[in-house]
Amino acid sequence: MKSVILSSVLPLAAVITAVVGIASAASATEPDKQFFQSAEGKWVGPGEIVAGKYKGTKFNCSFTGSTPDGKMGMTLDGGCRVGMFTQPMSAKIERKGRDYKGSFMGGAAGAGLDIIGGNVVDAHKVVFTINRNQLRGVMQARIPDDNSMTVTVAVRVQDQLVPVIGMSLKRVDAVEVGSIAPN
């Protein structure tokens, strides 16, 4: 069971980063717009599995997010590397009504996970509910400043949420948050 959780959760870390590129739309609240705009761009950084059979495993990730035209949502492409091995990562998240829904690596019907709900807490934090078969949990992303993001993935074990993955990402592009693009 632990290996199922870990094999599902490591790629899940990328899903949080997918939240980064969700586009702003007229129906979105101001904190949603602020969070997602501040999170757009290229991010890289280390992560670590902090619980379970693979506790202590370190990895490095690189992600590029983009927002689709005419939709509130995003796609994310990139990957995470452990030693010589790189796992490609892809995610798609869209706002559906008042909630966010999405899939990572094809969703639970494939080899990945479903994002079944979530919300933007404020302009610096987002929390999503994740699901795959009996695996339930949350992903949280915090953007404390313009150039850093922390991601935590926790899974439910009995009645407790247990942190499983932690990531510290840094912005590596030249995006100036809040700036107007030149013509």
mmCIF file of C-alpha atoms in Angstrom:
data_model
loop_
_atom_site.group_PDB
_atom_site.id
_atom_site.type_symbol
_atom_site.label_atom_id
_atom_site.label_comp_id
_atom_site.label_asym_id
_atom_site.label_seq_id
_atom_site.Cartn_x
_atom_site.Cartn_y
_atom_site.Cartn_z
ATOM 1 C CA MET A 1 0.000 0.000 0.000
ATOM 2 C CA LYS A 2 2.875 2.369 0.813
ATOM 3 C CA SER A 3 4.414 1.933 -2.621
ATOM 4 C CA VAL A 4 1.018 2.609 -4.231
ATOM 5 C CA ILE A 5 0.705 5.784 -2.184
ATOM 6 C CA LEU A 6 4.233 6.923 -3.015
ATOM 7 C CA SER A 7 3.989 6.095 -6.707
ATOM 8 C CA SER A 8 0.767 8.095 -6.838
ATOM 9 C CA VAL A 9 1.927 10.938 -4.623
ATOM 10 C CA LEU A 10 5.310 11.796 -6.177
ATOM 11 C CA PRO A 11 3.712 12.686 -9.487
ATOM 12 C CA LEU A 12 1.027 14.485 -7.520
ATOM 13 C CA ALA A 13 3.534 17.054 -6.407
ATOM 14 C CA ALA A 14 3.560 18.223 -9.976
ATOM 15 C CA VAL A 15 -0.170 18.732 -9.889
ATOM 16 C CA ILE A 16 0.196 21.362 -7.232
ATOM 17 C CA THR A 17 2.515 23.196 -9.482
ATOM 18 C CA ALA A 18 -0.156 22.914 -12.150
ATOM 19 C CA VAL A 19 -2.263 25.176 -10.026
ATOM 20 C CA VAL A 20 0.367 27.754 -10.837
ATOM 21 C CA GLY A 21 -0.871 28.425 -14.333
ATOM 22 C CA ILE A 22 -4.628 28.576 -13.931
ATOM 23 C CA ALA A 23 -5.781 31.576 -15.922
ATOM 24 C CA SER A 24 -7.772 34.386 -14.440
ATOM 25 C CA ALA A 25 -11.306 35.005 -15.737
ATOM 26 C CA ALA A 26 -14.044 37.499 -15.065
ATOM 27 C CA SER A 27 -15.894 34.990 -12.870
ATOM 28 C CA ALA A 28 -12.855 34.409 -10.631
ATOM 29 C CA THR A 29 -12.515 36.191 -7.344
ATOM 30 C CA GLU A 30 -9.685 38.673 -6.869
ATOM 31 C CA PRO A 31 -7.591 36.365 -4.603
ATOM 32 C CA ASP A 32 -7.842 33.615 -7.263
ATOM 33 C CA LYS A 33 -6.562 35.997 -9.938
ATOM 34 C CA GLN A 34 -3.755 37.247 -7.722
ATOM 35 C CA PHE A 35 -2.627 33.765 -6.754
ATOM 36 C CA PHE A 36 -2.612 32.295 -10.248
ATOM 37 C CA GLN A 37 -1.022 35.341 -11.873
ATOM 38 C CA SER A 38 1.762 35.320 -9.298
ATOM 39 C CA ALA A 39 2.350 31.616 -9.924
ATOM 40 C CA GLU A 40 2.664 31.684 -13.723
ATOM 41 C CA GLY A 41 6.089 30.996 -15.178
ATOM 42 C CA LYS A 42 8.910 28.504 -14.991
ATOM 43 C CA TRP A 43 9.747 26.909 -11.650
ATOM 44 C CA VAL A 44 12.506 24.524 -10.549
ATOM 45 C CA GLY A 45 13.548 23.104 -7.246
ATOM 46 C CA PRO A 46 14.155 20.221 -4.918
ATOM 47 C CA GLY A 47 11.661 18.025 -3.159
ATOM 48 C CA GLU A 48 11.713 15.180 -0.705
ATOM 49 C CA ILE A 49 9.510 12.285 0.286
ATOM 50 C CA VAL A 50 9.055 12.865 4.009
ATOM 51 C CA ALA A 51 7.081 9.757 5.037
ATOM 52 C CA GLY A 52 6.609 6.119 4.089
ATOM 53 C CA LYS A 53 8.797 3.436 2.587
ATOM 54 C CA TYR A 54 10.759 5.917 0.443
ATOM 55 C CA LYS A 55 11.225 8.499 3.207
ATOM 56 C CA GLY A 56 14.327 10.568 2.561
ATOM 57 C CA THR A 57 14.219 10.185 -1.239
ATOM 58 C CA LYS A 58 15.201 13.488 -2.803
ATOM 59 C CA PHE A 59 14.235 14.666 -6.287
ATOM 60 C CA ASN A 60 14.426 17.774 -8.489
ATOM 61 C CA CYS A 61 11.593 19.130 -10.613
ATOM 62 C CA SER A 62 11.201 21.574 -13.470
ATOM 63 C CA PHE A 63 7.800 22.821 -14.654
ATOM 64 C CA THR A 64 6.416 25.157 -17.303
ATOM 65 C CA GLY A 65 2.792 26.209 -17.002
ATOM 66 C CA SER A 66 0.583 27.724 -19.665
ATOM 67 C CA THR A 67 -2.975 28.965 -19.654
ATOM 68 C CA PRO A 68 -5.422 27.996 -22.401
ATOM 69 C CA ASP A 69 -7.206 30.735 -24.328
ATOM 70 C CA GLY A 70 -10.790 31.353 -23.312
ATOM 71 C CA LYS A 71 -10.796 29.007 -20.307
ATOM 72 C CA MET A 72 -9.967 29.339 -16.677
ATOM 73 C CA GLY A 73 -7.427 26.622 -16.276
ATOM 74 C CA MET A 74 -3.982 25.520 -17.182
ATOM 75 C CA THR A 75 -1.801 22.814 -18.505
ATOM 76 C CA LEU A 76 1.551 21.962 -16.997
ATOM 77 C CA ASP A 77 4.404 20.105 -18.625
ATOM 78 C CA GLY A 78 7.692 19.138 -17.091
ATOM 79 C CA GLY A 79 9.176 16.409 -14.991
ATOM 80 C CA CYS A 80 10.886 15.326 -11.808
ATOM 81 C CA ARG A 81 14.275 13.638 -11.661
ATOM 82 C CA VAL A 82 15.466 11.082 -9.117
ATOM 83 C CA GLY A 83 19.062 10.097 -9.780
ATOM 84 C CA MET A 84 19.364 9.255 -13.477
ATOM 85 C CA PHE A 85 15.638 8.734 -13.965
ATOM 86 C CA THR A 86 13.191 11.437 -15.019
ATOM 87 C CA GLN A 87 9.426 11.021 -14.758
ATOM 88 C CA PRO A 88 7.539 13.202 -17.258
ATOM 89 C CA MET A 89 4.684 15.098 -15.636
ATOM 90 C CA SER A 90 1.572 16.651 -17.140
ATOM 91 C CA ALA A 91 -1.497 18.121 -15.520
ATOM 92 C CA LYS A 92 -4.685 19.880 -16.492
ATOM 93 C CA ILE A 93 -6.839 21.878 -14.098
ATOM 94 C CA GLU A 94 -9.955 23.906 -14.874
ATOM 95 C CA ARG A 95 -12.450 25.866 -12.901
ATOM 96 C CA LYS A 96 -15.837 24.096 -13.025
ATOM 97 C CA GLY A 97 -18.552 26.261 -11.526
ATOM 98 C CA ARG A 98 -17.328 27.421 -8.142
ATOM 99 C CA ASP A 99 -14.701 24.696 -7.756
ATOM 100 C CA TYR A 100 -11.502 23.465 -9.385
ATOM 101 C CA LYS A 101 -11.344 20.020 -10.997
ATOM 102 C CA GLY A 102 -8.646 18.303 -12.933
ATOM 103 C CA SER A 103 -6.423 15.368 -13.604
ATOM 104 C CA PHE A 104 -2.783 14.521 -13.387
ATOM 105 C CA MET A 105 -1.162 11.957 -15.680
ATOM 106 C CA GLY A 106 -4.541 10.910 -17.057
ATOM 107 C CA GLY A 107 -6.386 11.014 -13.730
ATOM 108 C CA ALA A 108 -7.428 8.093 -11.542
ATOM 109 C CA ALA A 109 -8.857 6.279 -14.575
ATOM 110 C CA GLY A 110 -5.285 6.149 -15.930
ATOM 111 C CA ALA A 111 -2.050 6.047 -13.998
ATOM 112 C CA GLY A 112 -2.580 9.334 -12.180
ATOM 113 C CA LEU A 113 -4.782 11.200 -9.748
ATOM 114 C CA ASP A 114 -7.958 13.245 -9.833
ATOM 115 C CA ILE A 115 -8.293 16.716 -8.396
ATOM 116 C CA ILE A 116 -11.839 16.614 -7.094
ATOM 117 C CA GLY A 117 -12.147 20.010 -5.445
ATOM 118 C CA GLY A 118 -10.341 22.907 -3.943
ATOM 119 C CA ASN A 119 -10.140 26.608 -3.491
ATOM 120 C CA VAL A 120 -7.846 29.580 -3.217
ATOM 121 C CA VAL A 121 -7.564 30.458 0.466
ATOM 122 C CA ASP A 122 -6.041 33.870 -0.232
ATOM 123 C CA ALA A 123 -3.688 35.519 -2.725
ATOM 124 C CA HIS A 124 -0.803 33.406 -1.347
ATOM 125 C CA LYS A 125 -2.295 29.937 -0.732
ATOM 126 C CA VAL A 126 -4.340 27.281 -2.530
ATOM 127 C CA VAL A 127 -5.583 23.881 -1.297
ATOM 128 C CA PHE A 128 -6.879 21.040 -3.515
ATOM 129 C CA THR A 129 -8.517 17.728 -2.627
ATOM 130 C CA ILE A 130 -6.917 14.722 -4.367
ATOM 131 C CA ASN A 131 -8.260 11.234 -4.986
ATOM 132 C CA ARG A 132 -7.261 7.877 -6.443
ATOM 133 C CA ASN A 133 -9.208 4.795 -5.408
ATOM 134 C CA GLN A 134 -8.798 4.584 -1.614
ATOM 135 C CA LEU A 135 -6.106 7.285 -1.524
ATOM 136 C CA ARG A 136 -7.480 10.599 -0.250
ATOM 137 C CA GLY A 137 -5.521 13.706 0.542
ATOM 138 C CA VAL A 138 -4.759 17.350 -0.084
ATOM 139 C CA MET A 139 -2.205 19.399 -1.960
ATOM 140 C CA GLN A 140 -1.290 22.831 -0.704
ATOM 141 C CA ALA A 141 0.742 25.470 -2.512
ATOM 142 C CA ARG A 142 1.978 28.671 -0.893
ATOM 143 C CA ILE A 143 3.625 31.584 -2.657
ATOM 144 C CA PRO A 144 5.139 33.707 0.104
ATOM 145 C CA ASP A 145 6.869 36.062 -2.361
ATOM 146 C CA ASP A 146 7.188 36.648 -6.119
ATOM 147 C CA ASN A 147 9.989 34.133 -6.626
ATOM 148 C CA SER A 148 9.330 31.169 -4.345
ATOM 149 C CA MET A 149 6.651 28.544 -3.862
ATOM 150 C CA THR A 150 6.310 25.715 -1.360
ATOM 151 C CA VAL A 151 4.213 22.652 -2.068
ATOM 152 C CA THR A 152 3.046 20.066 0.442
ATOM 153 C CA VAL A 153 1.171 16.855 -0.324
ATOM 154 C CA ALA A 154 -0.545 15.050 2.531
ATOM 155 C CA VAL A 155 -2.563 11.818 2.490
ATOM 156 C CA ARG A 156 -5.231 10.669 4.877
ATOM 157 C CA VAL A 157 -4.172 7.770 7.091
ATOM 158 C CA GLN A 158 -7.097 6.746 9.282
ATOM 159 C CA ASP A 159 -8.306 10.112 10.621
ATOM 160 C CA GLN A 160 -5.104 12.109 10.145
ATOM 161 C CA LEU A 161 -3.520 13.982 7.263
ATOM 162 C CA VAL A 162 0.109 12.872 7.058
ATOM 163 C CA PRO A 163 2.571 15.004 5.019
ATOM 164 C CA VAL A 164 4.209 12.813 2.382
ATOM 165 C CA ILE A 165 5.953 15.195 -0.040
ATOM 166 C CA GLY A 166 7.484 18.623 0.357
ATOM 167 C CA MET A 167 8.862 20.832 -2.415
ATOM 168 C CA SER A 168 10.599 24.230 -2.495
ATOM 169 C CA LEU A 169 10.446 25.812 -5.942
ATOM 170 C CA LYS A 170 12.122 28.959 -7.248
ATOM 171 C CA ARG A 171 11.138 31.055 -10.249
ATOM 172 C CA VAL A 172 13.684 30.779 -13.085
ATOM 173 C CA ASP A 173 12.097 32.938 -15.767
ATOM 174 C CA ALA A 174 12.117 36.701 -16.117
ATOM 175 C CA VAL A 175 8.383 37.145 -15.461
ATOM 176 C CA GLU A 176 7.694 40.312 -13.535
ATOM 177 C CA VAL A 177 4.556 39.743 -11.503
ATOM 178 C CA GLY A 178 1.953 42.404 -12.188
ATOM 179 C CA SER A 179 3.810 43.919 -15.107
ATOM 180 C CA ILE A 180 2.295 44.743 -18.476
ATOM 181 C CA ALA A 181 3.757 42.872 -21.421
ATOM 182 C CA PRO A 182 5.444 45.063 -24.065
ATOM 183 C CA ASN A 183 3.868 45.252 -27.544
#
